[in-house]
Structures are given as C-alpha cells and as structure tokens.
Short mmCIF file of N, CA and C in Angstrom, two decimals:
data_model
loop_
_atom_site.label_atom_id
_atom_site.label_comp_id
_atom_site.label_asym_id
_atom_site.label_seq_id
_atom_site.Cartn_x
_atom_site.Cartn_y
_atom_site.Cartn_z
N UNK A 1 100.93 101.69 71.91
CA UNK A 1 102.32 101.28 71.91
C UNK A 1 102.46 99.87 72.49
N UNK A 2 101.69 99.56 73.55
CA UNK A 2 101.76 98.23 74.14
C UNK A 2 101.35 97.17 73.12
N UNK A 3 100.24 97.40 72.46
CA UNK A 3 99.76 96.43 71.47
C UNK A 3 100.71 96.32 70.28
N UNK A 4 101.30 97.43 69.85
CA UNK A 4 102.26 97.38 68.74
C UNK A 4 103.48 96.55 69.15
N UNK A 5 103.95 96.74 70.37
CA UNK A 5 105.07 95.94 70.86
C UNK A 5 104.74 94.47 70.92
N UNK A 6 103.55 94.16 71.38
CA UNK A 6 103.10 92.76 71.45
C UNK A 6 103.07 92.15 70.06
N UNK A 7 102.55 92.89 69.08
CA UNK A 7 102.46 92.36 67.71
C UNK A 7 103.83 92.11 67.09
N UNK A 8 104.81 92.93 67.43
CA UNK A 8 106.14 92.81 66.85
C UNK A 8 107.01 91.78 67.56
N UNK A 9 106.76 91.54 68.83
CA UNK A 9 107.60 90.63 69.63
C UNK A 9 107.40 89.19 69.20
N UNK A 10 108.42 88.38 69.40
CA UNK A 10 108.36 86.98 68.99
C UNK A 10 108.43 86.01 70.17
N UNK A 11 108.66 86.51 71.36
CA UNK A 11 108.85 85.64 72.52
C UNK A 11 107.56 85.06 73.06
N UNK A 12 107.72 84.14 73.99
CA UNK A 12 106.59 83.48 74.65
C UNK A 12 106.12 84.25 75.88
N UNK A 13 106.95 85.18 76.34
CA UNK A 13 106.62 85.95 77.54
C UNK A 13 106.89 87.42 77.26
N UNK A 14 105.94 88.25 77.63
CA UNK A 14 106.09 89.70 77.49
C UNK A 14 106.38 90.27 78.87
N UNK A 15 107.41 91.09 78.96
CA UNK A 15 107.76 91.74 80.22
C UNK A 15 107.66 93.23 80.00
N UNK A 16 106.85 93.88 80.82
CA UNK A 16 106.63 95.32 80.72
C UNK A 16 107.21 96.01 81.94
N UNK A 17 107.94 97.08 81.71
CA UNK A 17 108.46 97.90 82.80
C UNK A 17 108.39 99.35 82.33
N UNK A 18 107.90 100.23 83.19
CA UNK A 18 107.80 101.64 82.84
C UNK A 18 109.19 102.27 82.72
N UNK A 19 109.27 103.30 81.91
CA UNK A 19 110.56 103.97 81.70
C UNK A 19 111.06 104.70 82.94
N UNK A 20 110.20 104.96 83.89
CA UNK A 20 110.63 105.63 85.12
C UNK A 20 110.73 104.67 86.31
N UNK A 21 110.81 103.37 86.02
CA UNK A 21 111.02 102.36 87.04
C UNK A 21 112.45 101.83 86.88
N UNK A 22 113.22 101.94 87.94
CA UNK A 22 114.58 101.39 87.96
C UNK A 22 114.52 100.01 88.61
N UNK A 23 114.94 98.99 87.87
CA UNK A 23 114.85 97.63 88.38
C UNK A 23 116.14 97.26 89.11
N UNK A 24 116.03 96.28 89.99
CA UNK A 24 117.15 95.80 90.78
C UNK A 24 117.77 94.57 90.11
N UNK A 25 118.94 94.15 90.54
CA UNK A 25 119.57 92.97 89.94
C UNK A 25 118.75 91.68 90.05
N UNK A 26 117.83 91.59 91.02
CA UNK A 26 117.01 90.39 91.18
C UNK A 26 115.73 90.42 90.36
N UNK A 27 115.48 91.53 89.68
CA UNK A 27 114.20 91.77 89.02
C UNK A 27 113.82 90.66 88.03
N UNK A 28 114.62 90.47 86.99
CA UNK A 28 114.25 89.52 85.94
C UNK A 28 114.27 88.08 86.46
N UNK A 29 115.22 87.76 87.29
CA UNK A 29 115.29 86.42 87.89
C UNK A 29 114.03 86.15 88.73
N UNK A 30 113.54 87.17 89.44
CA UNK A 30 112.32 87.01 90.23
C UNK A 30 111.11 86.71 89.38
N UNK A 31 110.96 87.45 88.28
CA UNK A 31 109.84 87.19 87.37
C UNK A 31 109.94 85.77 86.80
N UNK A 32 111.13 85.41 86.31
CA UNK A 32 111.32 84.11 85.68
C UNK A 32 111.09 82.96 86.66
N UNK A 33 111.60 83.07 87.87
CA UNK A 33 111.43 81.98 88.83
C UNK A 33 109.96 81.77 89.16
N UNK A 34 109.22 82.84 89.30
CA UNK A 34 107.79 82.70 89.60
C UNK A 34 107.04 82.11 88.41
N UNK A 35 107.37 82.55 87.21
CA UNK A 35 106.73 81.99 86.00
C UNK A 35 106.96 80.49 85.91
N UNK A 36 108.18 80.05 86.17
CA UNK A 36 108.51 78.64 85.98
C UNK A 36 108.12 77.78 87.18
N UNK A 37 108.41 78.24 88.39
CA UNK A 37 108.11 77.44 89.58
C UNK A 37 106.62 77.32 89.84
N UNK A 38 105.88 78.39 89.61
CA UNK A 38 104.44 78.40 89.92
C UNK A 38 103.57 78.18 88.69
N UNK A 39 104.20 78.11 87.53
CA UNK A 39 103.45 78.02 86.26
C UNK A 39 102.43 79.16 86.14
N UNK A 40 102.89 80.33 86.55
CA UNK A 40 102.05 81.53 86.53
C UNK A 40 101.81 81.98 85.10
N UNK A 41 100.65 82.56 84.87
CA UNK A 41 100.33 83.21 83.59
C UNK A 41 100.77 84.66 83.61
N UNK A 42 100.62 85.28 84.77
CA UNK A 42 100.97 86.69 84.97
C UNK A 42 101.75 86.80 86.27
N UNK A 43 102.84 87.55 86.24
CA UNK A 43 103.61 87.81 87.46
C UNK A 43 103.78 89.31 87.59
N UNK A 44 103.29 89.84 88.69
CA UNK A 44 103.45 91.26 89.00
C UNK A 44 104.60 91.42 89.96
N UNK A 45 105.52 92.31 89.62
CA UNK A 45 106.63 92.59 90.51
C UNK A 45 106.31 93.72 91.46
N UNK A 46 107.10 93.80 92.50
CA UNK A 46 106.95 94.84 93.52
C UNK A 46 107.53 96.15 92.98
N UNK A 47 106.83 97.25 93.20
CA UNK A 47 107.31 98.58 92.80
C UNK A 47 107.19 99.49 94.01
N UNK A 48 108.35 99.95 94.48
CA UNK A 48 108.39 100.87 95.62
C UNK A 48 108.69 102.28 95.13
N UNK A 49 108.22 103.29 95.86
CA UNK A 49 108.49 104.67 95.44
C UNK A 49 109.92 105.10 95.73
N UNK A 50 110.45 105.91 94.85
CA UNK A 50 111.73 106.57 95.06
C UNK A 50 111.47 108.05 94.85
N UNK A 51 111.37 108.79 95.94
CA UNK A 51 110.96 110.18 95.92
C UNK A 51 112.12 111.10 95.57
N UNK A 52 111.98 111.86 94.52
CA UNK A 52 112.98 112.89 94.20
C UNK A 52 112.84 114.00 95.24
N UNK A 53 113.88 114.29 95.95
CA UNK A 53 113.81 115.33 96.97
C UNK A 53 113.13 114.89 98.25
N UNK A 54 112.85 113.62 98.39
CA UNK A 54 112.22 113.12 99.61
C UNK A 54 110.70 113.10 99.53
N UNK A 55 110.11 112.25 100.31
CA UNK A 55 108.65 112.12 100.38
C UNK A 55 108.08 113.36 101.05
N UNK A 56 107.05 113.98 100.44
CA UNK A 56 106.46 115.17 101.06
C UNK A 56 105.79 114.82 102.40
N UNK A 57 105.86 115.73 103.33
CA UNK A 57 105.32 115.49 104.67
C UNK A 57 103.82 115.19 104.64
N UNK A 58 103.08 115.82 103.72
CA UNK A 58 101.63 115.62 103.66
C UNK A 58 101.26 114.25 103.09
N UNK A 59 102.23 113.55 102.46
CA UNK A 59 101.96 112.27 101.80
C UNK A 59 102.10 111.12 102.82
N UNK A 60 101.09 110.98 103.65
CA UNK A 60 101.08 109.89 104.63
C UNK A 60 100.84 108.57 103.91
N UNK A 61 101.04 107.46 104.60
CA UNK A 61 100.77 106.15 104.00
C UNK A 61 99.32 106.05 103.56
N UNK A 62 98.42 106.59 104.38
CA UNK A 62 96.98 106.54 104.06
C UNK A 62 96.70 107.33 102.78
N UNK A 63 97.24 108.53 102.66
CA UNK A 63 97.03 109.35 101.46
C UNK A 63 97.62 108.64 100.25
N UNK A 64 98.82 108.06 100.41
CA UNK A 64 99.49 107.35 99.32
C UNK A 64 98.61 106.22 98.79
N UNK A 65 98.00 105.46 99.69
CA UNK A 65 97.09 104.37 99.28
C UNK A 65 95.82 104.93 98.63
N UNK A 66 95.28 106.00 99.19
CA UNK A 66 94.04 106.58 98.66
C UNK A 66 94.20 107.10 97.23
N UNK A 67 95.36 107.65 96.92
CA UNK A 67 95.54 108.21 95.58
C UNK A 67 96.00 107.16 94.57
N UNK A 68 96.08 105.91 94.99
CA UNK A 68 96.41 104.85 94.06
C UNK A 68 97.89 104.54 93.99
N UNK A 69 98.65 105.02 94.94
CA UNK A 69 100.07 104.69 95.08
C UNK A 69 100.94 105.14 93.92
N UNK A 70 100.45 106.04 93.08
CA UNK A 70 101.24 106.65 92.01
C UNK A 70 102.01 105.63 91.17
N UNK A 71 101.38 104.54 90.81
CA UNK A 71 102.03 103.53 89.98
C UNK A 71 102.90 102.55 90.73
N UNK A 72 102.86 102.59 92.04
CA UNK A 72 103.64 101.64 92.84
C UNK A 72 102.76 100.45 93.21
N UNK A 73 103.41 99.36 93.61
CA UNK A 73 102.69 98.15 94.00
C UNK A 73 103.47 97.46 95.10
N UNK A 74 102.87 97.34 96.26
CA UNK A 74 103.56 96.72 97.38
C UNK A 74 102.57 95.88 98.17
N UNK A 75 102.60 94.57 97.92
CA UNK A 75 101.77 93.63 98.67
C UNK A 75 102.60 92.90 99.72
N UNK A 76 103.79 93.42 100.03
CA UNK A 76 104.62 92.82 101.05
C UNK A 76 105.79 92.05 100.48
N UNK A 77 106.40 91.24 101.34
CA UNK A 77 107.66 90.58 100.99
C UNK A 77 107.51 89.09 100.68
N UNK A 78 106.29 88.58 100.64
CA UNK A 78 106.06 87.16 100.34
C UNK A 78 105.41 86.99 98.98
N UNK A 79 105.78 85.93 98.27
CA UNK A 79 105.13 85.58 96.99
C UNK A 79 103.68 85.23 97.28
N UNK A 80 102.77 85.77 96.48
CA UNK A 80 101.34 85.56 96.69
C UNK A 80 100.67 85.15 95.39
N UNK A 81 99.68 84.27 95.51
CA UNK A 81 98.83 83.89 94.37
C UNK A 81 97.50 84.61 94.52
N UNK A 82 96.93 85.07 93.42
CA UNK A 82 95.65 85.76 93.46
C UNK A 82 94.60 84.87 94.11
N UNK A 83 93.83 85.49 94.97
CA UNK A 83 92.84 84.78 95.78
C UNK A 83 93.26 84.92 97.23
N UNK A 84 92.38 84.75 98.14
CA UNK A 84 92.74 84.87 99.55
C UNK A 84 93.16 86.29 99.89
N UNK A 85 94.35 86.44 100.49
CA UNK A 85 94.78 87.77 100.93
C UNK A 85 95.26 88.66 99.80
N UNK A 86 95.57 88.11 98.65
CA UNK A 86 96.02 88.89 97.49
C UNK A 86 94.90 88.94 96.46
N UNK A 87 94.41 90.15 96.20
CA UNK A 87 93.28 90.30 95.29
C UNK A 87 93.66 90.20 93.81
N UNK A 88 94.95 90.08 93.53
CA UNK A 88 95.39 89.95 92.14
C UNK A 88 95.69 91.27 91.46
N UNK A 89 95.48 92.39 92.15
CA UNK A 89 95.71 93.71 91.55
C UNK A 89 97.18 93.85 91.18
N UNK A 90 97.42 94.31 89.96
CA UNK A 90 98.78 94.62 89.54
C UNK A 90 98.76 95.87 88.68
N UNK A 91 99.93 96.42 88.49
CA UNK A 91 100.09 97.60 87.64
C UNK A 91 101.04 97.25 86.51
N UNK A 92 100.91 97.95 85.40
CA UNK A 92 101.68 97.63 84.20
C UNK A 92 103.13 98.05 84.24
N UNK A 93 103.56 98.73 85.28
CA UNK A 93 104.93 99.20 85.35
C UNK A 93 105.96 98.14 85.65
N UNK A 94 105.52 96.91 85.98
CA UNK A 94 106.43 95.83 86.32
C UNK A 94 105.65 94.53 86.29
N UNK A 95 105.51 93.95 85.11
CA UNK A 95 104.68 92.75 84.99
C UNK A 95 105.17 91.88 83.83
N UNK A 96 105.03 90.57 84.00
CA UNK A 96 105.32 89.60 82.94
C UNK A 96 104.02 88.86 82.63
N UNK A 97 103.73 88.70 81.34
CA UNK A 97 102.49 88.04 80.90
C UNK A 97 102.84 87.04 79.80
N UNK A 98 102.32 85.85 79.91
CA UNK A 98 102.55 84.84 78.87
C UNK A 98 101.78 85.21 77.59
N UNK A 99 102.39 84.91 76.47
CA UNK A 99 101.78 85.17 75.16
C UNK A 99 100.41 84.51 75.06
N UNK A 100 100.27 83.29 75.57
CA UNK A 100 98.98 82.58 75.46
C UNK A 100 97.84 83.37 76.11
N UNK A 101 98.13 84.06 77.20
CA UNK A 101 97.11 84.85 77.89
C UNK A 101 96.66 85.99 76.98
N UNK A 102 97.61 86.69 76.39
CA UNK A 102 97.27 87.81 75.52
C UNK A 102 96.55 87.33 74.26
N UNK A 103 96.96 86.19 73.73
CA UNK A 103 96.27 85.64 72.56
C UNK A 103 94.83 85.27 72.91
N UNK A 104 94.62 84.76 74.11
CA UNK A 104 93.28 84.34 74.53
C UNK A 104 92.39 85.53 74.89
N UNK A 105 92.96 86.52 75.59
CA UNK A 105 92.16 87.63 76.11
C UNK A 105 92.21 88.89 75.25
N UNK A 106 93.09 88.91 74.27
CA UNK A 106 93.24 90.10 73.44
C UNK A 106 94.22 91.08 74.06
N UNK A 107 94.49 92.16 73.32
CA UNK A 107 95.44 93.16 73.76
C UNK A 107 94.84 94.18 74.71
N UNK A 108 95.60 95.22 74.93
CA UNK A 108 95.17 96.31 75.82
C UNK A 108 94.08 97.13 75.14
N UNK A 109 93.19 97.68 75.93
CA UNK A 109 92.07 98.49 75.45
C UNK A 109 92.59 99.88 75.08
N UNK A 110 92.62 100.18 73.79
CA UNK A 110 93.19 101.45 73.32
C UNK A 110 92.28 102.64 73.62
N UNK A 111 91.06 102.39 74.05
CA UNK A 111 90.17 103.50 74.43
C UNK A 111 90.57 104.10 75.77
N UNK A 112 91.37 103.37 76.52
CA UNK A 112 91.79 103.82 77.84
C UNK A 112 93.07 104.64 77.73
N UNK A 113 93.04 105.86 78.23
CA UNK A 113 94.26 106.67 78.28
C UNK A 113 94.99 106.36 79.59
N UNK A 114 94.25 106.23 80.64
CA UNK A 114 94.76 105.81 81.95
C UNK A 114 94.10 104.50 82.31
N UNK A 115 94.71 103.79 83.19
CA UNK A 115 94.15 102.57 83.77
C UNK A 115 94.03 101.42 82.79
N UNK A 116 94.82 101.43 81.70
CA UNK A 116 94.84 100.27 80.80
C UNK A 116 95.27 99.02 81.57
N UNK A 117 96.24 99.19 82.45
CA UNK A 117 96.73 98.05 83.22
C UNK A 117 95.68 97.55 84.20
N UNK A 118 94.90 98.45 84.78
CA UNK A 118 93.83 98.04 85.69
C UNK A 118 92.78 97.24 84.94
N UNK A 119 92.39 97.73 83.78
CA UNK A 119 91.41 97.01 82.96
C UNK A 119 91.95 95.65 82.57
N UNK A 120 93.21 95.59 82.17
CA UNK A 120 93.79 94.32 81.73
C UNK A 120 93.95 93.36 82.91
N UNK A 121 94.33 93.89 84.05
CA UNK A 121 94.44 93.08 85.26
C UNK A 121 93.10 92.43 85.58
N UNK A 122 92.04 93.23 85.55
CA UNK A 122 90.70 92.71 85.81
C UNK A 122 90.30 91.66 84.78
N UNK A 123 90.63 91.91 83.52
CA UNK A 123 90.28 90.96 82.45
C UNK A 123 91.03 89.63 82.65
N UNK A 124 92.30 89.70 83.03
CA UNK A 124 93.07 88.48 83.29
C UNK A 124 92.45 87.67 84.42
N UNK A 125 92.08 88.34 85.50
CA UNK A 125 91.48 87.63 86.63
C UNK A 125 90.13 87.02 86.26
N UNK A 126 89.30 87.79 85.56
CA UNK A 126 88.00 87.25 85.12
C UNK A 126 88.18 86.10 84.14
N UNK A 127 89.26 86.17 83.34
CA UNK A 127 89.52 85.15 82.32
C UNK A 127 90.22 83.91 82.84
N UNK A 128 90.43 83.83 84.15
CA UNK A 128 91.00 82.63 84.74
C UNK A 128 92.51 82.54 84.71
N UNK A 129 93.20 83.62 84.42
CA UNK A 129 94.66 83.59 84.42
C UNK A 129 95.19 83.36 85.83
N UNK A 130 96.27 82.61 85.93
CA UNK A 130 96.93 82.37 87.20
C UNK A 130 97.88 83.54 87.44
N UNK A 131 97.54 84.37 88.44
CA UNK A 131 98.26 85.62 88.70
C UNK A 131 99.01 85.53 90.02
N UNK A 132 100.28 85.91 89.98
CA UNK A 132 101.12 85.94 91.18
C UNK A 132 101.72 87.32 91.37
N UNK A 133 102.05 87.60 92.61
CA UNK A 133 102.84 88.76 93.00
C UNK A 133 104.19 88.24 93.47
N UNK A 134 105.27 88.77 92.89
CA UNK A 134 106.62 88.32 93.23
C UNK A 134 107.46 89.50 93.71
N UNK A 135 107.69 89.59 95.03
CA UNK A 135 108.40 90.75 95.56
C UNK A 135 109.87 90.84 95.18
N UNK A 136 110.51 89.72 94.83
CA UNK A 136 111.92 89.79 94.45
C UNK A 136 112.12 90.40 93.06
N UNK A 137 111.06 90.51 92.29
CA UNK A 137 111.09 91.22 91.00
C UNK A 137 110.85 92.69 91.31
N UNK A 138 111.86 93.31 91.90
CA UNK A 138 111.71 94.62 92.52
C UNK A 138 112.17 95.75 91.61
N UNK A 139 111.35 96.79 91.58
CA UNK A 139 111.71 98.03 90.89
C UNK A 139 111.35 99.22 91.76
N UNK A 140 112.00 100.34 91.45
CA UNK A 140 111.73 101.59 92.18
C UNK A 140 111.19 102.62 91.21
N UNK A 141 109.98 103.09 91.48
CA UNK A 141 109.34 104.09 90.65
C UNK A 141 109.86 105.48 91.03
N UNK A 142 110.50 106.12 90.07
CA UNK A 142 111.05 107.45 90.29
C UNK A 142 109.91 108.47 90.27
N UNK A 143 109.64 109.09 91.40
CA UNK A 143 108.55 110.05 91.52
C UNK A 143 109.16 111.43 91.69
N UNK A 144 109.10 112.21 90.62
CA UNK A 144 109.68 113.54 90.63
C UNK A 144 108.92 114.51 91.52
N UNK A 145 109.59 115.60 91.87
CA UNK A 145 108.97 116.61 92.73
C UNK A 145 107.70 117.17 92.09
N UNK A 146 107.65 117.24 90.76
CA UNK A 146 106.45 117.75 90.07
C UNK A 146 105.25 116.83 90.25
N UNK A 147 105.50 115.56 90.58
CA UNK A 147 104.39 114.61 90.80
C UNK A 147 104.14 114.38 92.28
N UNK A 148 104.71 115.23 93.12
CA UNK A 148 104.55 115.10 94.57
C UNK A 148 103.78 116.26 95.16
N UNK A 149 103.03 116.96 94.32
CA UNK A 149 102.26 118.11 94.80
C UNK A 149 100.80 117.71 94.98
N UNK A 150 100.09 118.38 95.87
CA UNK A 150 98.65 118.10 96.02
C UNK A 150 97.88 118.28 94.70
N UNK A 151 98.23 119.30 93.93
CA UNK A 151 97.53 119.54 92.66
C UNK A 151 97.70 118.38 91.69
N UNK A 152 98.91 117.88 91.55
CA UNK A 152 99.16 116.75 90.66
C UNK A 152 98.36 115.54 91.13
N UNK A 153 98.38 115.29 92.42
CA UNK A 153 97.68 114.13 92.96
C UNK A 153 96.17 114.24 92.79
N UNK A 154 95.62 115.45 92.89
CA UNK A 154 94.18 115.64 92.64
C UNK A 154 93.87 115.31 91.18
N UNK A 155 94.69 115.80 90.24
CA UNK A 155 94.48 115.50 88.81
C UNK A 155 94.60 114.00 88.56
N UNK A 156 95.62 113.36 89.15
CA UNK A 156 95.83 111.92 89.01
C UNK A 156 94.58 111.17 89.46
N UNK A 157 94.08 111.53 90.64
CA UNK A 157 92.89 110.85 91.19
C UNK A 157 91.67 111.08 90.31
N UNK A 158 91.46 112.30 89.87
CA UNK A 158 90.30 112.62 89.04
C UNK A 158 90.35 111.80 87.75
N UNK A 159 91.49 111.76 87.08
CA UNK A 159 91.61 111.00 85.84
C UNK A 159 91.45 109.51 86.09
N UNK A 160 92.06 109.01 87.14
CA UNK A 160 91.96 107.60 87.46
C UNK A 160 90.51 107.21 87.77
N UNK A 161 89.82 108.04 88.54
CA UNK A 161 88.43 107.74 88.88
C UNK A 161 87.51 107.81 87.65
N UNK A 162 87.83 108.71 86.73
CA UNK A 162 87.06 108.77 85.48
C UNK A 162 87.14 107.42 84.76
N UNK A 163 88.36 106.87 84.64
CA UNK A 163 88.51 105.61 83.95
C UNK A 163 87.99 104.43 84.77
N UNK A 164 88.03 104.53 86.08
CA UNK A 164 87.43 103.50 86.90
C UNK A 164 85.91 103.46 86.66
N UNK A 165 85.31 104.63 86.57
CA UNK A 165 83.88 104.72 86.28
C UNK A 165 83.59 104.17 84.88
N UNK A 166 84.46 104.46 83.94
CA UNK A 166 84.31 103.96 82.58
C UNK A 166 84.33 102.43 82.56
N UNK A 167 85.24 101.86 83.37
CA UNK A 167 85.31 100.40 83.44
C UNK A 167 84.02 99.81 83.98
#
C-alpha cells in the first residue's frame, strides 16, 4: 500500500501517518518547518502513547522501551539531526520523506510484514539522507486495551525480532 501510494502521488514530499495516530494542530507545520529550515530529506515526528483505559501498571518505562514502544517515538522536546545523540531511528507512523530520497533509494521492501519502516529508516541513513527528529510534529498513538496485554506484547516482540533478524 505504501509503494502504491507513492506511485500514485504527484507531490515532492510524502507524509505518512498511521490511521491510529491522532495528530495535533502543530503537526504539519512542524514537519514543513524542519524540511525547509534544515533542508532535511526525512523528518520524523514525535509520537506519544495514548492509552485506552489508562497505561497498565505492569508497563513500566523500561518495559515500554524494551518492547519497541508500540509504534511510538519520543527522542525528547528538541529538534535533532541524525548523528551524535540522535541515532536517526524513526517509525513510519509519523514521517515526511522527500520524493528524491525515495527515487534514489527505492520504495519499501514488500517482503517485510513488520518493520518496513525500520528497514527503510536504516536504508535512508546508510544512503546518506539527512534525517531529523521534529518534536513539534506531534501525534498520539491510540493504544487500545487489546494491545496493552502481556500476551499481545510478547507476540509484538516475537514478530518484531523475527524481522530484525531478517534484516
């Protein structure tokens, strides 16, 4: 679906947001300002969790980080460029990518069921793309109660690790 959208789109910048991410009024302006001010190739926005029914008691910050943050991305409140303290990691739930980058590096790997964004993030960094994290491009990932159970998180981790090994 990502590649089909890319092929059909006519713009110079592709902006991807997951259907379960609610964006804030500053979201698009944050992406655009970072793209233009920093001449970024890729801008990853901040994604914070929004727990349906509240965050489970067993889901400590450490556990949340260990399981991959369930599609969230939080590198803090400052704009960061890949390198130094920011490793360039981003997730596909809130990201803007210039057309030139996709034309140069190709589309998403359709063999990946999970972690397509991780693979693409790594490819962008290896390919020399200028990657930024922009916290004002903020979205909230809606995490339902069904995705807040230990069983779901074990499955999530197992599938994610399978694709990490594949990479």
